[in-house]
Coordinates of C-alpha atoms in Angstrom, one line a residue:
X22 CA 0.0 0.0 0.0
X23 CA 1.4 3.7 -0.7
X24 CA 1.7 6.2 1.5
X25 CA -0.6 8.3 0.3
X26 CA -3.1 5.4 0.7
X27 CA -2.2 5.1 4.1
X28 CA -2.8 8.8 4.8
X29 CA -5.8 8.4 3.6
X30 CA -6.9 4.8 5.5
X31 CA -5.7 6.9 8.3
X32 CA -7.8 9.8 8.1
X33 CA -10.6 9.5 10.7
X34 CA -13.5 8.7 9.2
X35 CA -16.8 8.9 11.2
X36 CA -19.1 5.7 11.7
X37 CA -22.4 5.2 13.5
X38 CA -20.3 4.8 16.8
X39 CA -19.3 8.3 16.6
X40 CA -22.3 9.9 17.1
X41 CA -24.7 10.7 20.4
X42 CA -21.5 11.6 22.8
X43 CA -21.6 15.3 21.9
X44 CA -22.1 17.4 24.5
X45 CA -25.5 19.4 24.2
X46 CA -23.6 23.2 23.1
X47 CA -22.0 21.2 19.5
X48 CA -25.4 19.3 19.1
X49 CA -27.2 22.5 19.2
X50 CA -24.1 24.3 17.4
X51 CA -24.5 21.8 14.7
X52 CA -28.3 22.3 14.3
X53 CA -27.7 26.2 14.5
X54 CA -25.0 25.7 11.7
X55 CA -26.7 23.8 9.1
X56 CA -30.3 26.0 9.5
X57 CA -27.9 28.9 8.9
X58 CA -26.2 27.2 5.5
X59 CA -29.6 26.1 4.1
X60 CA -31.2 29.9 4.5
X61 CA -27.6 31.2 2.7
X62 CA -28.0 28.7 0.6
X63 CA -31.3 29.7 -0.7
X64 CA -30.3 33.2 -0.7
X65 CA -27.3 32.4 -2.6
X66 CA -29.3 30.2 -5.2
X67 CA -31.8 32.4 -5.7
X68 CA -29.1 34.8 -6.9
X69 CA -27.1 32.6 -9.1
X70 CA -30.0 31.5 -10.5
X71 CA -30.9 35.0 -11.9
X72 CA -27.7 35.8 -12.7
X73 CA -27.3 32.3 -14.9
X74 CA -30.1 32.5 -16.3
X75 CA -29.9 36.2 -17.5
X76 CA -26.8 35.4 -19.4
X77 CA -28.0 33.0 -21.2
X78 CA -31.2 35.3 -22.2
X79 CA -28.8 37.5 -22.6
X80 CA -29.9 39.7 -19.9
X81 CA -28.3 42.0 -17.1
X82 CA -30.1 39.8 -14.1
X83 CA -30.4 41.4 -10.3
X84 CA -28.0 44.1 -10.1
X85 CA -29.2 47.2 -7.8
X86 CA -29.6 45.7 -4.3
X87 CA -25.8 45.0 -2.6
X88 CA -22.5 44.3 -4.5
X89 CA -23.8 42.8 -7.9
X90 CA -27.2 42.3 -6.4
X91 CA -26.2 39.7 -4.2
X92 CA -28.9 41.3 -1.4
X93 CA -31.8 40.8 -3.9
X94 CA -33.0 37.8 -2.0
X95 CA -33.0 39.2 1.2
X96 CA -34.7 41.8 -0.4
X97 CA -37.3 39.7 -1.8
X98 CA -38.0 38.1 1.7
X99 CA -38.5 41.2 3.3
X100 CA -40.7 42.3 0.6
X101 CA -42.2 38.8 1.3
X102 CA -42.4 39.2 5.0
X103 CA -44.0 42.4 5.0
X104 CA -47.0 42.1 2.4
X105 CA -50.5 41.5 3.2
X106 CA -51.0 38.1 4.1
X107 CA -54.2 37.6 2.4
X108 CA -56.8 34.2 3.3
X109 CA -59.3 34.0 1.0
X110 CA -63.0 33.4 2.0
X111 CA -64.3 29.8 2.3
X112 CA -60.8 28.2 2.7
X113 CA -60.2 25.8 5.5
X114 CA -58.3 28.1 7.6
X115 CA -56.2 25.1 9.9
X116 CA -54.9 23.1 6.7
X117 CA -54.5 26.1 4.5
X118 CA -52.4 27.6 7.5
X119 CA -50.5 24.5 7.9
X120 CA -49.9 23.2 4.6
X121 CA -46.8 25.8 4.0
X122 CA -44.9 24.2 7.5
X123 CA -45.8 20.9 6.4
X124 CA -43.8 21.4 3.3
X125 CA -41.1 23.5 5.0
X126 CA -40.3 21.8 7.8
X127 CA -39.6 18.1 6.7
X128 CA -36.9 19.9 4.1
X129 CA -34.9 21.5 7.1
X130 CA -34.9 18.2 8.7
X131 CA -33.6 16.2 5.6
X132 CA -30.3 17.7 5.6
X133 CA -29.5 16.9 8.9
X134 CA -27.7 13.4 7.7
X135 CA -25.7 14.7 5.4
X136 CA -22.2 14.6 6.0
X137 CA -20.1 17.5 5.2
X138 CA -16.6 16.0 6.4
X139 CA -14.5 13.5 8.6
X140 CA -13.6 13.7 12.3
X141 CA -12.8 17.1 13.1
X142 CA -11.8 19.1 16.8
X143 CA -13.9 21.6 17.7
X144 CA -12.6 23.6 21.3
X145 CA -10.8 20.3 22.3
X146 CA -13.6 18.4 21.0
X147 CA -13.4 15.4 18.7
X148 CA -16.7 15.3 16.6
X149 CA -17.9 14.1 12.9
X150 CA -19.0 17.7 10.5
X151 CA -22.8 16.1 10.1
X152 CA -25.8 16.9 11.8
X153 CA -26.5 13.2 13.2
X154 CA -26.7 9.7 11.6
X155 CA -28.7 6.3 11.7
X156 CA -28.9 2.8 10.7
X157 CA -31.6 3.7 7.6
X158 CA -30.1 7.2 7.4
X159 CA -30.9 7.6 3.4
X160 CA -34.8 6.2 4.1
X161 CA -35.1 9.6 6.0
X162 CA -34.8 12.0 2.8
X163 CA -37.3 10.0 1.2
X164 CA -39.4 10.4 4.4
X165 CA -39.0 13.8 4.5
X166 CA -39.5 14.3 1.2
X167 CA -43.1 12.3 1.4
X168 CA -44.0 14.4 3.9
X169 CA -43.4 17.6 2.1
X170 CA -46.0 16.6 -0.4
X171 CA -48.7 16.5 1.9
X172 CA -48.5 20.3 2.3
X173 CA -48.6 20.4 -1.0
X174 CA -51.9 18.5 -1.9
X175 CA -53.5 19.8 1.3
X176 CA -52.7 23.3 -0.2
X177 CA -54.4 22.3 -3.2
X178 CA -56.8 20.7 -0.9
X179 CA -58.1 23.7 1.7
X180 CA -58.1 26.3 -1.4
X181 CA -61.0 27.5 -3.2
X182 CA -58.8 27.7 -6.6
X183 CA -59.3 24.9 -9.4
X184 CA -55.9 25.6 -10.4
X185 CA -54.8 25.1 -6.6
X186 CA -56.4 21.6 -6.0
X187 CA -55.1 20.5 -9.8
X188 CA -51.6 21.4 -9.0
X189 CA -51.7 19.5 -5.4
X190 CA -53.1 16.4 -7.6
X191 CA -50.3 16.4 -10.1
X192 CA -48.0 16.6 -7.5
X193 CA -48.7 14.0 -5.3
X194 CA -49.0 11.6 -8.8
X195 CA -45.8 13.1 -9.8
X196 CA -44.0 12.4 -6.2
X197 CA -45.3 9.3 -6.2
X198 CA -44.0 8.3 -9.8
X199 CA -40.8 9.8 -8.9
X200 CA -40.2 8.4 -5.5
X201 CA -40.8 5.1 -6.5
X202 CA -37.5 4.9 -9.1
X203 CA -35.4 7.3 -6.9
X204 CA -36.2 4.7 -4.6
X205 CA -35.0 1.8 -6.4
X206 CA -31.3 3.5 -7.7
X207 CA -30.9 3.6 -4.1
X208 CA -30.6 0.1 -4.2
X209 CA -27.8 -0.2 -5.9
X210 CA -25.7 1.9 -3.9
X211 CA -26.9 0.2 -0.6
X212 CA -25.5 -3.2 -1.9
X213 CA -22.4 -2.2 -2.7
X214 CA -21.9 -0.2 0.6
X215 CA -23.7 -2.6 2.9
X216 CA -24.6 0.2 4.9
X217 CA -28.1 2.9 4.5
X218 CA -26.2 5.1 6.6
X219 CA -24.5 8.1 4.6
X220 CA -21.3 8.1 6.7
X221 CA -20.7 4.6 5.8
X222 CA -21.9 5.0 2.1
X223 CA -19.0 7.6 2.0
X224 CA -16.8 5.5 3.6
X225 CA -17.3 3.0 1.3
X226 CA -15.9 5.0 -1.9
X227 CA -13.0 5.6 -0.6
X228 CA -11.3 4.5 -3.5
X229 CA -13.8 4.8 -6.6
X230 CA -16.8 6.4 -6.6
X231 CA -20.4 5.1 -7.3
X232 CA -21.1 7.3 -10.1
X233 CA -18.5 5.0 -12.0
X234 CA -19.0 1.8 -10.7
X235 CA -23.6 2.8 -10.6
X236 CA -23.8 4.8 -13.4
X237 CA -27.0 3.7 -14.8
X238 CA -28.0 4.1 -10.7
X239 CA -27.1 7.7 -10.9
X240 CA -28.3 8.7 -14.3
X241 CA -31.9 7.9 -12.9
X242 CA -31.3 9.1 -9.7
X243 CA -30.4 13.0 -11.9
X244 CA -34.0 12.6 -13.5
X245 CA -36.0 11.3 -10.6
X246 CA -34.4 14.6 -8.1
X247 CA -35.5 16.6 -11.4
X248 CA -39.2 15.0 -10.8
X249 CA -39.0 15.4 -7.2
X250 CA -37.8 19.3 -6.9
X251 CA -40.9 20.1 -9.2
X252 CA -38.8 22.5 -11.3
X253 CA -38.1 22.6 -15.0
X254 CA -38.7 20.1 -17.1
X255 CA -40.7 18.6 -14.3
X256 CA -42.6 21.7 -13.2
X257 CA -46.5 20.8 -13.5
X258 CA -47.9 21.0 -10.6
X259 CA -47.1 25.1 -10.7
X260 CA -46.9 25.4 -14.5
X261 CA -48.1 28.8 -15.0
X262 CA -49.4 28.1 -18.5
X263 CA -52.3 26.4 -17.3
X264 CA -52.8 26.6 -13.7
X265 CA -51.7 30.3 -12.7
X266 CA -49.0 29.2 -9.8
X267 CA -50.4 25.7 -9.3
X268 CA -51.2 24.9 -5.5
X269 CA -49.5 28.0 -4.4
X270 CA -52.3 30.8 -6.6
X271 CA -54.1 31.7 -3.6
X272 CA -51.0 32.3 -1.1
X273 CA -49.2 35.4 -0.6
X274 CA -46.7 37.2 2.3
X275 CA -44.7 34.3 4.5
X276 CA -47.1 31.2 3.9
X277 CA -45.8 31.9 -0.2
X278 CA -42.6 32.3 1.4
X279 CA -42.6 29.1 3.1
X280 CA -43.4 27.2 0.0
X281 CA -40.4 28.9 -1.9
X282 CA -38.5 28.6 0.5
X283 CA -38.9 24.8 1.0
X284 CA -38.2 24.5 -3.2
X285 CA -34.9 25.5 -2.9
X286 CA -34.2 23.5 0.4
X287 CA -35.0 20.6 -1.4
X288 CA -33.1 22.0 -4.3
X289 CA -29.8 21.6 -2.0
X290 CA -30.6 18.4 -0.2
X291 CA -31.3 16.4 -3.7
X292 CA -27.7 18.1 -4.6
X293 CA -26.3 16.8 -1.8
X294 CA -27.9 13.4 -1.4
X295 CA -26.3 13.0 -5.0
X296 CA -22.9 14.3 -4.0
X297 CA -22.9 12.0 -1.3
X298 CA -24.1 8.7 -2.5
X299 CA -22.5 9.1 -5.8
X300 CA -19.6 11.5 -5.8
X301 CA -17.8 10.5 -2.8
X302 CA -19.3 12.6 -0.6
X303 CA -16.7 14.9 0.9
X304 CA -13.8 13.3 -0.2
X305 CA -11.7 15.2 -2.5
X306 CA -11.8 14.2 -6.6
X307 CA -9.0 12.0 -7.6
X308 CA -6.6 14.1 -9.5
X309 CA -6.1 16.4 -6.2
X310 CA -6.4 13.3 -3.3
X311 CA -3.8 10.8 -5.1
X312 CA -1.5 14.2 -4.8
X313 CA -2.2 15.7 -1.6
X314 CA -2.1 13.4 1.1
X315 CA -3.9 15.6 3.7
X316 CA -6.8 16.3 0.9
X317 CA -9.5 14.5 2.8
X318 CA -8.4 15.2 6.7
X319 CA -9.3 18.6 8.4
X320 CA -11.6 21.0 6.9
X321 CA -11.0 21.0 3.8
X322 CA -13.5 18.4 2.8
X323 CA -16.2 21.2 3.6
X324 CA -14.8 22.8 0.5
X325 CA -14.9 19.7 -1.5
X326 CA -18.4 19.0 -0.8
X327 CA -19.7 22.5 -1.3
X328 CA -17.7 22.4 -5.2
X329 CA -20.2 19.4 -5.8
X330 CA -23.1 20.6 -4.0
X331 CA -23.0 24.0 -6.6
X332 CA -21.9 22.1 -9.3
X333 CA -25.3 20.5 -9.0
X334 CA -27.4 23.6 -8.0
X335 CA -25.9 24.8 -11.1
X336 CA -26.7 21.8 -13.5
X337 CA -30.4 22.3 -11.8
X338 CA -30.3 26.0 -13.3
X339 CA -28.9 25.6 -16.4
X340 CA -31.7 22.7 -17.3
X341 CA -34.5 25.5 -15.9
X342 CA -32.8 28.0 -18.6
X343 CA -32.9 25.0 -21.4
X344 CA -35.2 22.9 -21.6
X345 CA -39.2 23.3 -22.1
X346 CA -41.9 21.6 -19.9
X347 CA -43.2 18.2 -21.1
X348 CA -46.5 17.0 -21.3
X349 CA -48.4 15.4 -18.5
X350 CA -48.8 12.4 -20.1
X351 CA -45.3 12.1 -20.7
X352 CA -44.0 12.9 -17.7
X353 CA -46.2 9.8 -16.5
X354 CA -44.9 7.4 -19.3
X355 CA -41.6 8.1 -18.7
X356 CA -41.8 7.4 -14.8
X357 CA -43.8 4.3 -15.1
X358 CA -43.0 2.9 -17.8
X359 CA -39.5 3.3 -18.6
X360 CA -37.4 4.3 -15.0
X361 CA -38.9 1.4 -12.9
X362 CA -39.1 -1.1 -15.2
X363 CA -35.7 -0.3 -16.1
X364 CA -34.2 0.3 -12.4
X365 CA -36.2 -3.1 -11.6
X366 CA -34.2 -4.6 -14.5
X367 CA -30.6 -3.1 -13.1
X368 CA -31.3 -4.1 -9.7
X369 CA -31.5 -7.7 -10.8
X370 CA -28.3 -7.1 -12.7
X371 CA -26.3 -5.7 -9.6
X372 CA -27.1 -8.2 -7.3
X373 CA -26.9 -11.0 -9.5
X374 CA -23.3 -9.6 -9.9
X375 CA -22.4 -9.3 -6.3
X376 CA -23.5 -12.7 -5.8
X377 CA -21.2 -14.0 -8.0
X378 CA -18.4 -11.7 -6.9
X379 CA -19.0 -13.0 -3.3
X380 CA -18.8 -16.7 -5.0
X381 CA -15.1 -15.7 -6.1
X382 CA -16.3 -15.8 -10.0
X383 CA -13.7 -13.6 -12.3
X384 CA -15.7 -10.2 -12.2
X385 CA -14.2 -9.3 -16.3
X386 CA -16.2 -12.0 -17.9
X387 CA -19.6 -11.1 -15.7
X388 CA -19.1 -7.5 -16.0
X389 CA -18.7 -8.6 -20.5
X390 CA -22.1 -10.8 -20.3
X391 CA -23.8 -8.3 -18.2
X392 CA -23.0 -5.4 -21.0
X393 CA -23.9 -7.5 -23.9
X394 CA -27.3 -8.2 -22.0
X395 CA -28.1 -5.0 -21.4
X396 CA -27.2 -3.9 -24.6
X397 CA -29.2 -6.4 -26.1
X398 CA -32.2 -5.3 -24.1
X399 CA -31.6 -1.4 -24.5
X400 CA -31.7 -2.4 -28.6
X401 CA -34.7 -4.8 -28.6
X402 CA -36.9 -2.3 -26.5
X403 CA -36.1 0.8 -28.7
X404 CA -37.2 -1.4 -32.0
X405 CA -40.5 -2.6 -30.3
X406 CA -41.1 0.8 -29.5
X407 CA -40.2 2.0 -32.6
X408 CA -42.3 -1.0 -34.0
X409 CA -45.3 -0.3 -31.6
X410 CA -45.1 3.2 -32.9
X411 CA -48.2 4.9 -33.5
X412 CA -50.7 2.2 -31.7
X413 CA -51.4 4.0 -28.7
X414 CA -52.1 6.9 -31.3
X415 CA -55.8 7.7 -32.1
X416 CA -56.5 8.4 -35.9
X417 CA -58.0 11.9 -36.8
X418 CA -60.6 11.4 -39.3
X419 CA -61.1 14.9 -41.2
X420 CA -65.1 15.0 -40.8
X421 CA -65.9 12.7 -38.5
X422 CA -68.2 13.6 -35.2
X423 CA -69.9 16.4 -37.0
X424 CA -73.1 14.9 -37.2
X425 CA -73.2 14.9 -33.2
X426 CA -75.1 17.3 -31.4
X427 CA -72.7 19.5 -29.3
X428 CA -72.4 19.4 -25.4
X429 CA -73.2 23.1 -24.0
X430 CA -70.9 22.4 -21.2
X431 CA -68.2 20.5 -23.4
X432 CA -66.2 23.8 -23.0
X433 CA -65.9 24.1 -19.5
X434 CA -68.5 27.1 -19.2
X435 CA -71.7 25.6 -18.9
X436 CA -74.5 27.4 -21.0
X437 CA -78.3 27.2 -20.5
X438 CA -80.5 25.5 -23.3
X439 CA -82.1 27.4 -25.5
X440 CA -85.6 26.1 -24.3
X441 CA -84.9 27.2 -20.3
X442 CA -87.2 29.3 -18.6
X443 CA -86.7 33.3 -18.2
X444 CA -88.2 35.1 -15.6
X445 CA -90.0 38.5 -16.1
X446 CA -90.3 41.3 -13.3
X447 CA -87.6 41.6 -10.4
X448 CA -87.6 39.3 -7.5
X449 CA -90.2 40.5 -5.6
X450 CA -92.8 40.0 -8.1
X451 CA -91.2 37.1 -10.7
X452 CA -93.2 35.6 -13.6
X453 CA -91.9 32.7 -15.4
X454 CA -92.2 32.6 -18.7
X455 CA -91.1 30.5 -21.3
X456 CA -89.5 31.9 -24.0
X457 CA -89.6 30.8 -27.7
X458 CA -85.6 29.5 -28.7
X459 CA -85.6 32.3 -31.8
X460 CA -86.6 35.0 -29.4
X461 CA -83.5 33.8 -27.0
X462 CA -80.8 33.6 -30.0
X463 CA -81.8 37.0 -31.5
X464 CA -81.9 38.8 -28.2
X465 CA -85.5 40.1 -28.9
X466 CA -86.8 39.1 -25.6

């Protein structure tokens, strides 16, 4: 073994043994630290996502408030903070209060597993840089993040708004879709590391990272934290084309806040979830660690994991700036017909190969046979569906349908027959009378 990979073996590394000895001033340190990095965070993305996406629209982008507009968030918050908060008539007042802490609170809670870095000393004190972890560590997130759904449908739910109870519907059937194949690419990971808990998962990449060896695993993993962060390409339940703002229309001054606000949390803990089951976590990229020997010990893993973390806020933006919304229907198809069929499929794969790695077969041929087979699989399903084609298309027949007597509430704004019954006189004295249909179309009576 070099010496650089014994500086690194040697580096201390935290397991589940390290954590619930800290003394009640770093647990609430470390609680205090990581609210204050998620509300910088969303500051800071909220800026760079402006200021990116300006560019490319070749536009100047916030630029008045602070150096470079870097205070245009805070402004916005404070604007936020001090508007009218406005509850519309008719609304259930307890859910529609609650919905916005039901979504924002289970995103401040996600992030407390993640780990930023090893073992450090803090005043004399030996303690791991992450919030707290556990034996099902990763099943958390996707707790959390099932949780923050609820306050979207019951936002949906206690409005008054069509378009608010059609953007909570769309989102829990998009979650759900979602969750489901995020779900299963965390399989993959979870056999090879043995472990659900994150500090082990980084632990166990200590010489390649899963993006390489899981790389179907994490390709899916990037489209399902697309679906689950409801933003662009993924963005239906709030698409404003069709439903306003979704199951946010009817909410304004800090509940609106609140729902923004847990957005972009989620933004951040999908970016680091990835970095840390997929891209080493905090360790540092392989060109500097094989190097440095001291890459991965002290603090500068914190900087390590941040470069990743942005890297990925910044992949989020630039698809927001690029790509258009799909269709409903194919946002659907694609979830359950093509990632969970195809997870279920590379699940089977993975463990078929650890198996036979654990049997002490040579891992070249089975890693050979397991290519072919998937390639094989990847062609034959693109030719049926190329094949298949146009079946699940209906045929438009020019003229057909006319001869069938139109719905008057086909159009969504229902119309009275032309037969109904008017009323002469004002309320007091009313007279029904019914009118002829000529006299009703040519506004005589």
């Amino acid at each position: 073994m070099s010496p650089l990979t014994l500086a690194a073996a040697s580096a201390k590394e935290p397991t589940l043994k390290s954590f619930g000895d800290d003394p009640w001033w770093l647990i609430g340190g470390k609680v205090l630290a990581i609210f204050v990095f998620l509300v910088l965070t969303v500051l800071l993305s909220m800026w760079v996502e402006r200021r990116v996406i300006g560019r490319m629209q070749l536009r100047v982008g916030p630029n008045r408030v602070g150096p470079q507009g870097l205070l245009q968030g805070l402004a916005d918050g404070v604007k936020l903070a001090l508007k009218e908060d406005i509850v519309p008539r008719q609304v259930d007042k307890l859910v529609f209060i609650l919905a916005p802490i039901v979504s924002a609170v289970p995103a401040f809670i996600s992030f407390i597993i993640i780990p930023f870095g090893p073992t450090v000393s803090v005043f004399g004190h030996q303690t791991a840089l992450q919030g707290t972890d556990l034996p099902v560590a990763v099943l958390l997130v996707l707790a959390m993040s099932s949780m923050g759904v609820y306050g979207i449908v019951l936002a949906g739910w206690s409005s008054m708004s069509p378009y608010s109870l059609l953007g909570g519907l769309r989102s829990s059937a998009q979650v759900i879709s979602y969750e489901i194949a995020m779900g299963l690419s965390f399989v993959a990971v979870f056999l090879f590391a043995g472990s659900m808990s994150t500090s082990d998962i980084v632990a166990a990449q200590h010489d390649k990272w899963f993006v390489v060896l899981l790389l179907p695993s994490f390709l899916v993993y990037v489209i399902t934290m697309m679906g689950e962060s409801n933003r662009i390409p993924f963005d239906l339940p709030e698409g404003e084309g069709e439903l306003v703002g979704g199951f946010h229309t009817e909410y304004s001054s800090l509940k609106f806040a609140m729902f923004f606000l847990a957005e972009y949390i989620n933004l951040a803990t999908l970016s680091a979830l990835a970095t840390t089951l997929f891209l080493g976590g905090w360790r540092a990229p392989a060109p500097i660690s094989t190097v440095w020997a001291g890459a991965n010990a002290g603090w500068w893993p914190v900087l390590w994991f941040l470069v990743k973390l942005w890297l990925f806020i910044f992949f989020f933006i630039w698809l927001r700036g690029s790509l258009p919304r799909v269709r409903y229907d194919q946002l659907m198809k694609l979830g359950w017909k093509v990632l969970m069929p195809f997870s279920l499929g590379w699940i089977l794969l993975v463990s078929t190969i650890r198996a036979l790695r654990n049997e002490g077969h040579d891992m070249r041929q089975i890693v050979i046979i397991a290519a072919v087979v998937a390639a094989v699989v990847l062609v034959a399903t693109v030719i049926w569906e190329m094949v298949r084609g146009g079946e699940d298309e209906k045929e438009i027949v020019p003229g057909a349908g006319r001869d069938v007597a139109p719905d008057p509430a086909a159009g969504g704004f229902p119309v009275p027959p032309l037969d109904a019954p008017h009323y002469h006189g004002g309320p007091a004295g009313a007279t029904k009378v019914k009118t002829p249909p000529e006299e009703v179309t040519s506004g005589t009576h």
